[in-house]
Coordinates of C-alpha atoms and ligand atoms in Angstrom, one line a residue:
M1 CA -21.3 54.9 16.5
E2 CA -17.9 55.5 18.2
L3 CA -15.2 54.5 15.4
S4 CA -12.9 56.9 14.6
F5 CA -12.5 56.5 10.5
K6 CA -9.8 59.1 9.9
G7 CA -7.2 57.0 7.5
R8 CA -9.0 54.3 8.1
K9 CA -10.6 51.5 5.1
A10 CA -14.2 50.8 6.2
L11 CA -16.1 47.7 5.4
V12 CA -20.0 48.8 5.5
R13 CA -22.9 46.1 5.3
V14 CA -26.1 48.5 3.5
D15 CA -29.2 47.2 2.8
F16 CA -28.8 48.4 -1.5
N17 CA -31.8 46.4 -2.1
V18 CA -33.8 48.9 -4.2
P19 CA -36.6 48.1 -6.3
L20 CA -35.6 48.6 -9.8
D21 CA -37.1 48.7 -13.1
S22 CA -37.0 46.9 -16.4
D23 CA -34.6 50.1 -17.6
F24 CA -32.5 49.1 -13.9
N25 CA -33.4 51.9 -12.9
I26 CA -34.1 52.6 -9.6
T27 CA -38.0 53.2 -8.5
D28 CA -37.5 54.4 -4.7
D29 CA -34.0 55.0 -3.1
T30 CA -35.3 55.1 0.3
R31 CA -33.0 52.7 1.8
I32 CA -29.9 54.2 -0.3
Q33 CA -30.8 57.6 1.7
A34 CA -31.0 55.7 4.6
A35 CA -27.4 54.6 4.5
L36 CA -25.7 57.7 3.5
P37 CA -25.2 59.6 7.2
T38 CA -23.0 56.4 7.5
I39 CA -21.2 56.6 4.6
R40 CA -20.9 60.3 5.0
K41 CA -19.8 60.3 8.5
I42 CA -16.6 57.9 7.4
L43 CA -15.9 60.2 4.4
D44 CA -16.1 63.2 6.8
D45 CA -13.5 61.5 9.5
G46 CA -11.2 61.1 6.6
G47 CA -11.2 57.6 6.0
S48 CA -12.6 55.2 3.3
A49 CA -15.9 53.5 2.3
I50 CA -15.9 50.0 1.0
L51 CA -19.7 49.2 0.5
M52 CA -21.1 45.5 0.4
S53 CA -24.8 45.1 -0.3
H54 CA -27.5 42.0 -2.1
L55 CA -29.6 43.1 -4.5
G56 CA -32.2 40.3 -4.9
R57 CA -32.0 36.9 -4.7
P58 CA -29.3 36.1 -7.7
Q59 CA -29.1 32.5 -6.3
K60 CA -32.5 32.0 -6.4
K61 CA -33.6 33.5 -10.1
R62 CA -30.8 32.3 -11.8
K63 CA -30.9 31.9 -16.2
D64 CA -32.2 29.0 -18.0
D65 CA -28.7 27.7 -18.1
G66 CA -28.2 28.2 -14.5
S67 CA -26.0 30.8 -14.7
I68 CA -26.5 34.6 -12.5
D69 CA -27.8 36.9 -14.3
V70 CA -25.6 39.5 -13.9
E71 CA -27.7 41.8 -16.4
K72 CA -30.4 41.9 -13.9
F73 CA -28.6 41.8 -10.5
T74 CA -25.9 44.0 -10.6
L75 CA -25.3 46.9 -8.1
K76 CA -23.7 48.4 -10.9
H77 CA -27.1 49.9 -11.6
L78 CA -26.9 51.9 -8.9
V79 CA -23.2 53.7 -9.4
P80 CA -24.8 56.8 -11.3
H81 CA -27.1 57.6 -8.2
L82 CA -25.0 57.2 -5.6
S83 CA -22.5 59.1 -6.9
N84 CA -24.6 61.4 -7.0
L85 CA -26.0 61.3 -3.7
L86 CA -22.8 61.0 -2.4
E87 CA -21.4 64.3 -4.7
T88 CA -18.3 61.5 -5.4
E89 CA -17.3 59.1 -7.7
V90 CA -18.1 56.1 -6.7
F91 CA -15.2 53.3 -7.7
F92 CA -17.1 49.9 -8.8
S93 CA -15.6 46.3 -8.5
P94 CA -17.3 43.4 -10.6
E95 CA -16.1 40.8 -8.3
T96 CA -17.6 41.1 -4.9
T97 CA -14.1 39.3 -3.7
G98 CA -10.7 38.0 -5.9
T99 CA -7.7 39.8 -7.2
Q100 CA -9.3 42.6 -8.8
A101 CA -11.3 43.7 -5.2
S102 CA -8.2 43.6 -3.4
E103 CA -6.5 45.5 -6.0
M104 CA -9.4 48.7 -6.0
A105 CA -9.7 48.3 -2.6
G106 CA -6.3 48.6 -1.6
K107 CA -5.6 52.0 -4.0
L108 CA -8.5 53.4 -2.4
Q109 CA -7.6 56.5 -0.7
P110 CA -9.1 58.8 2.0
G111 CA -12.7 60.2 1.1
Q112 CA -12.8 57.4 -2.0
V113 CA -16.0 54.9 -2.1
L114 CA -15.6 51.6 -3.6
L115 CA -18.8 49.3 -3.9
L116 CA -18.7 45.9 -5.1
E117 CA -20.3 43.7 -6.5
N118 CA -23.9 42.0 -5.6
T119 CA -23.1 39.9 -2.1
R120 CA -25.5 36.9 -3.3
F121 CA -23.7 36.2 -6.4
Q122 CA -21.6 34.3 -4.2
A123 CA -23.4 31.2 -2.9
E124 CA -20.5 31.9 0.4
E125 CA -23.0 34.4 1.4
A126 CA -26.2 32.7 2.5
S127 CA -24.7 29.7 4.0
G128 CA -22.0 32.2 5.9
D129 CA -18.9 31.0 4.5
D130 CA -15.9 31.4 6.9
A131 CA -13.6 31.9 3.7
F132 CA -15.9 34.2 2.0
A133 CA -16.0 36.5 4.9
E134 CA -12.6 36.4 5.8
A135 CA -11.5 37.2 2.0
L136 CA -14.4 40.3 2.2
A137 CA -12.7 41.1 5.7
A138 CA -9.6 41.5 4.6
L139 CA -10.2 44.3 2.4
A140 CA -10.4 47.1 5.1
D141 CA -9.4 48.0 8.0
C142 CA -12.6 48.0 10.6
Y143 CA -16.4 46.8 9.5
V144 CA -19.5 49.1 9.8
N145 CA -22.6 47.1 9.8
D146 CA -25.9 50.1 8.6
A147 CA -28.0 46.7 7.2
F148 CA -30.7 46.4 9.8
G149 CA -33.4 45.1 6.9
T150 CA -30.7 42.3 6.7
A151 CA -29.7 41.7 10.5
H152 CA -32.0 38.8 10.8
R153 CA -30.2 36.6 8.2
A154 CA -26.6 35.0 9.0
H155 CA -24.6 35.7 6.0
A156 CA -21.0 36.0 5.7
S157 CA -21.6 39.6 4.9
T158 CA -24.0 40.7 7.7
T159 CA -22.6 38.6 10.7
T160 CA -20.1 36.2 10.2
V161 CA -17.6 38.7 8.6
A162 CA -17.5 40.4 12.2
K163 CA -15.5 37.9 13.7
Y164 CA -12.3 39.1 11.6
F165 CA -12.5 42.2 12.9
K166 CA -11.0 43.6 16.3
P167 CA -14.7 44.1 19.0
E168 CA -12.8 47.8 19.1
D169 CA -13.0 47.5 15.0
R170 CA -16.6 46.9 14.5
S171 CA -19.4 48.4 15.0
F172 CA -23.1 49.7 14.2
G173 CA -24.0 52.4 11.3
F174 CA -26.3 55.3 12.0
L175 CA -29.3 53.5 10.8
M176 CA -29.0 50.1 12.5
D177 CA -28.4 52.3 16.4
K178 CA -31.6 54.3 15.4
E179 CA -33.5 50.8 14.7
I180 CA -33.0 49.5 17.6
K181 CA -32.7 52.3 20.0
N182 CA -36.9 52.8 18.8
A183 CA -37.4 49.2 18.9
N184 CA -36.3 49.0 22.4
K185 CA -38.3 51.7 23.4
V186 CA -41.7 50.2 22.4
L187 CA -39.9 46.9 24.0
H188 CA -38.0 48.0 27.4
D189 CA -39.5 51.4 28.0
P190 CA -43.0 52.2 26.7
E191 CA -44.5 55.0 28.1
R192 CA -48.0 53.4 29.0
P193 CA -50.7 53.0 27.9
L194 CA -48.9 50.7 25.1
V195 CA -51.4 49.6 21.3
A196 CA -50.6 47.6 19.1
I197 CA -51.8 47.4 16.4
I198 CA -51.4 44.3 14.1
G199 CA -53.1 43.2 11.0
G200 CA -52.1 41.8 7.9
A201 CA -53.4 38.7 6.2
K202 CA -52.4 35.7 8.4
V203 CA -51.9 34.6 12.1
S204 CA -49.2 32.3 11.3
D205 CA -46.7 34.5 10.0
K206 CA -47.9 36.6 13.6
I207 CA -48.2 33.8 16.1
L208 CA -44.7 35.0 17.8
L209 CA -45.2 38.5 17.8
L210 CA -48.9 37.9 19.1
E211 CA -47.7 35.8 22.3
R212 CA -45.1 38.1 23.0
L213 CA -47.2 41.2 23.1
I214 CA -49.7 40.1 25.0
E215 CA -46.7 39.7 27.6
F216 CA -46.4 43.0 27.5
V217 CA -48.9 46.1 25.9
D218 CA -51.4 47.2 27.3
K219 CA -54.2 47.6 24.6
L220 CA -54.0 45.3 21.7
V221 CA -56.2 46.0 18.3
V222 CA -56.2 43.4 15.7
G223 CA -57.3 43.8 12.3
G224 CA -56.9 42.4 8.4
G225 CA -57.4 39.1 7.5
M226 CA -55.6 37.7 10.7
A227 CA -59.3 38.4 12.8
Y228 CA -61.2 36.8 11.2
T229 CA -59.5 33.6 13.0
F230 CA -60.4 34.9 16.0
M231 CA -63.7 35.4 15.1
K232 CA -64.5 32.1 14.3
A233 CA -62.7 31.0 17.3
Q234 CA -64.8 32.1 19.2
G235 CA -67.9 31.2 17.7
G236 CA -68.2 34.3 14.9
S237 CA -70.0 33.0 11.4
I238 CA -66.9 34.4 8.5
G239 CA -68.6 33.7 5.2
N240 CA -65.1 33.0 2.9
S241 CA -63.3 35.3 5.2
L242 CA -59.6 34.2 5.4
C243 CA -59.0 31.8 8.0
E244 CA -56.9 29.5 8.8
D245 CA -58.4 27.0 11.0
D246 CA -55.4 24.9 11.8
R247 CA -54.8 28.1 13.9
L248 CA -58.4 28.4 15.6
Q249 CA -56.8 26.6 18.7
L250 CA -54.6 28.9 18.8
A251 CA -56.3 32.1 18.2
G252 CA -58.5 30.7 21.2
E253 CA -55.5 30.3 23.4
L254 CA -54.3 34.1 22.7
L255 CA -57.8 35.1 23.5
K256 CA -58.0 33.7 27.1
K257 CA -54.5 34.4 27.8
A258 CA -54.8 38.1 26.6
N259 CA -57.5 37.4 29.2
Q260 CA -56.2 36.4 32.1
R261 CA -53.3 39.2 31.7
G262 CA -56.0 41.7 31.7
V263 CA -55.2 43.0 28.0
E264 CA -57.5 44.4 26.6
L265 CA -58.2 42.4 22.9
L266 CA -60.0 44.1 20.0
L267 CA -61.0 42.6 17.1
P268 CA -63.1 44.6 14.9
Q269 CA -66.9 44.7 15.6
D270 CA -68.1 45.2 11.4
S271 CA -66.7 44.6 8.3
V272 CA -66.5 46.0 5.3
V273 CA -67.3 42.6 3.2
A274 CA -66.9 42.3 -0.6
D275 CA -68.6 39.1 -2.9
N276 CA -65.2 38.8 -4.6
F277 CA -61.7 38.8 -3.6
A278 CA -62.0 42.2 -6.4
A279 CA -61.3 46.2 -6.2
D280 CA -64.7 46.5 -8.0
A281 CA -66.3 44.1 -5.8
N282 CA -70.3 44.6 -4.3
T283 CA -69.5 45.7 -1.2
K284 CA -71.6 45.9 2.3
V285 CA -70.9 46.3 5.9
C286 CA -71.9 43.6 8.2
P287 CA -70.6 42.4 11.8
S288 CA -67.6 40.6 11.5
N289 CA -69.4 38.0 13.3
D290 CA -72.0 37.7 11.0
I291 CA -70.8 37.7 7.6
P292 CA -72.9 35.4 5.0
D293 CA -71.9 32.8 3.2
G294 CA -70.0 34.0 -0.6
W295 CA -69.1 37.2 1.4
M296 CA -65.4 37.7 3.0
G297 CA -64.0 40.6 5.4
L298 CA -61.9 42.5 3.5
D299 CA -61.5 46.2 5.9
I300 CA -62.4 46.4 9.1
G301 CA -65.9 48.6 9.2
P302 CA -66.7 52.2 10.0
E303 CA -68.0 51.1 14.2
A304 CA -64.5 49.3 13.7
V305 CA -62.9 52.1 13.1
K306 CA -64.5 54.5 15.5
S307 CA -63.1 52.4 18.3
F308 CA -59.9 51.4 16.9
S309 CA -59.0 55.3 16.4
E310 CA -60.2 55.7 20.0
I311 CA -58.0 53.6 21.8
I312 CA -55.1 54.7 19.2
E313 CA -55.4 58.0 19.9
T314 CA -55.4 57.3 23.8
A315 CA -51.8 55.9 23.5
K316 CA -48.8 57.1 24.9
T317 CA -46.8 54.5 22.8
I318 CA -48.2 52.6 19.8
L319 CA -46.5 49.7 17.4
W320 CA -48.1 49.3 14.2
N321 CA -47.5 46.4 12.6
G322 CA -50.1 44.9 8.8
P323 CA -52.8 46.5 7.5
M324 CA -56.2 46.4 8.8
G325 CA -57.7 45.3 4.9
V326 CA -56.7 45.1 1.8
F327 CA -55.6 48.4 1.1
E328 CA -54.1 47.5 -2.2
M329 CA -57.1 48.3 -3.3
D330 CA -59.1 51.0 -2.6
A331 CA -62.2 50.0 -2.1
F332 CA -60.4 48.3 1.0
A333 CA -58.2 50.8 1.9
N334 CA -60.2 52.7 4.7
G335 CA -59.4 51.4 7.9
T336 CA -55.9 51.0 7.0
R337 CA -55.9 54.8 6.2
E338 CA -58.2 56.0 9.4
A339 CA -55.8 53.9 11.9
A340 CA -53.0 55.7 10.0
K341 CA -54.6 59.3 11.1
A342 CA -54.9 58.2 14.2
V343 CA -51.5 56.5 14.4
A344 CA -50.5 60.2 13.5
S345 CA -52.9 62.6 15.5
S346 CA -52.0 60.5 18.5
T347 CA -48.2 61.0 17.5
R348 CA -49.0 65.0 17.7
S349 CA -50.3 64.7 20.9
G350 CA -47.0 63.5 22.1
A351 CA -47.0 59.6 21.8
F352 CA -44.3 57.7 20.6
S353 CA -45.6 55.7 17.2
L354 CA -43.1 52.9 16.0
I355 CA -44.6 51.7 12.2
G356 CA -42.2 48.5 11.9
G357 CA -42.4 45.3 9.2
G358 CA -44.2 44.3 5.7
D359 CA -46.8 46.0 4.4
S360 CA -48.0 48.7 7.2
V361 CA -45.1 50.4 6.0
A362 CA -46.3 50.8 2.0
A363 CA -49.6 51.4 3.7
I364 CA -48.1 54.2 5.4
N365 CA -45.9 55.5 3.0
Q366 CA -48.5 55.6 -0.2
L367 CA -50.7 57.7 2.3
N368 CA -48.3 59.9 2.3
L369 CA -48.2 60.2 6.4
A370 CA -44.5 58.6 7.0
D371 CA -43.2 61.7 8.3
Q372 CA -46.2 62.4 10.8
V373 CA -45.3 59.4 12.7
S374 CA -42.2 58.7 15.3
Y375 CA -40.6 56.2 13.1
V376 CA -40.9 54.1 10.6
S377 CA -38.5 50.9 10.2
T378 CA -36.6 50.1 7.4
G379 CA -36.5 46.3 8.3
G380 CA -39.1 44.5 7.2
G381 CA -38.8 40.9 8.7
A382 CA -35.8 41.9 10.0
M383 CA -38.3 44.4 12.6
L384 CA -40.4 42.0 12.9
E385 CA -37.9 39.0 14.5
F386 CA -36.4 42.0 16.7
L387 CA -40.3 42.6 17.8
E388 CA -41.0 38.5 18.4
G389 CA -37.7 38.5 20.9
K390 CA -35.1 36.6 18.6
E391 CA -31.4 37.7 19.3
L392 CA -30.6 38.6 15.8
P393 CA -27.8 37.1 14.6
G394 CA -26.0 40.7 12.5
I395 CA -26.8 42.4 16.2
Q396 CA -25.4 39.0 18.0
A397 CA -22.0 39.3 16.1
I398 CA -21.3 43.4 16.1
K399 CA -22.0 42.8 20.0
G400 CA -19.6 39.5 20.2
Ligands
AMP501 P1 -49.0 40.8 6.0 O1 -47.5 40.9 5.2 O2 -49.1 39.9 7.2 O3 -48.8 42.5 6.8 O4 -49.5 40.6 5.3 C1 -50.2 41.8 4.6 C2 -51.2 41.8 3.6 O5 -52.6 41.4 4.3 C3 -51.2 42.4 2.4 O6 -51.4 42.3 1.4 C4 -53.3 42.8 2.3 O7 -54.0 43.1 1.4 C5 -53.6 41.9 3.2 N1 -54.9 41.7 3.9 C6 -55.3 42.7 4.9 N2 -56.2 42.0 5.2 C7 -57.0 40.9 4.7 C8 -58.3 40.5 5.0 N3 -59.1 40.7 5.3 N4 -58.1 39.5 3.9 C9 -57.4 39.7 3.0 N5 -56.1 39.5 3.0 C10 -56.0 40.7 3.7

């Protein structure tokens, strides 16, 4: 971050979209922790911080009478914890923009922090409205975007607002910088071999990612539910496993393309199959291309664990997105656990490993291995789109 904040008010877009329990206690403050270095830098420089974020989807989850459920989605719930973490009183504006927000922002002194109400209480946030963005911008002297998790949304507070600041008065925060740098390291400057591990439920969610990865990875390991569409495309019997029949042709084309480009595309040779999608189902191991009717593949099998791990161990750069099986159920978590262990081990041997997008992050946290990989992205959908090669509006807006 090159801006100096001395004597200035910084409008900071953070991602404080944290999970809350039914008493509105924060159950996981990772996202708040991730924004602290940027906020501290502003305060330490002698500036003040006006924080804005969304929390949940208040527009989609309105009350029966059609009104916004303020009690449920107010950012006020975060004030005590944030004050504790920053060791300073955090002021709260019950308005996002408006007279009260302007007055509170106007009075803010160096070293002080103001949190604005949930940006998504305004329908103008998601539509990227100019007037709303201009009103936000009027609260401050400079703008910092540190909300990587929403950088793929062209919303007022993540994108439109930036144009109301001169290029020299807008910047990425530390978190955003780190996310971009780490993703670029994999995309543009990887030490080889570069191994991508892609899993999760559906091929259709990851088509763009798979197509792009085939262009530049050395090895592509495909596990999880999506592997069975590939298996079937190769003529295998997959029983009742997850399959997207409308993607069979595409899966076949991806296999062909990988082959043409000399990319080794690995599918799980064997699977842990179950007679029911349930934690207590009967299970057995069988070849992934010979799954009996009535059975479904819910995890990669022991042979696949072995070959996937061997490939992962040879990598110098690793990108992982998506679990190898239904890791939420213990009976089908082994493949994901072993893949995570292999990534951790490879990292110890000097590989750079990026865990990005969706459930692989949840898996690595659940396994307590987050500190044994190089970087765990905070941005699920945003990281996925970045890796797909899309220009994220929140990033573009800062660059201008
Ligand atoms: P994604 O959000 O695409 O990364 O998908 C994650 C979800 O895929 C998790 O909830 C997993 O339970 C699910 N999943 C992984 N493997 C399988 C499988 N073999 N069959 C069904 N669902 C799976």
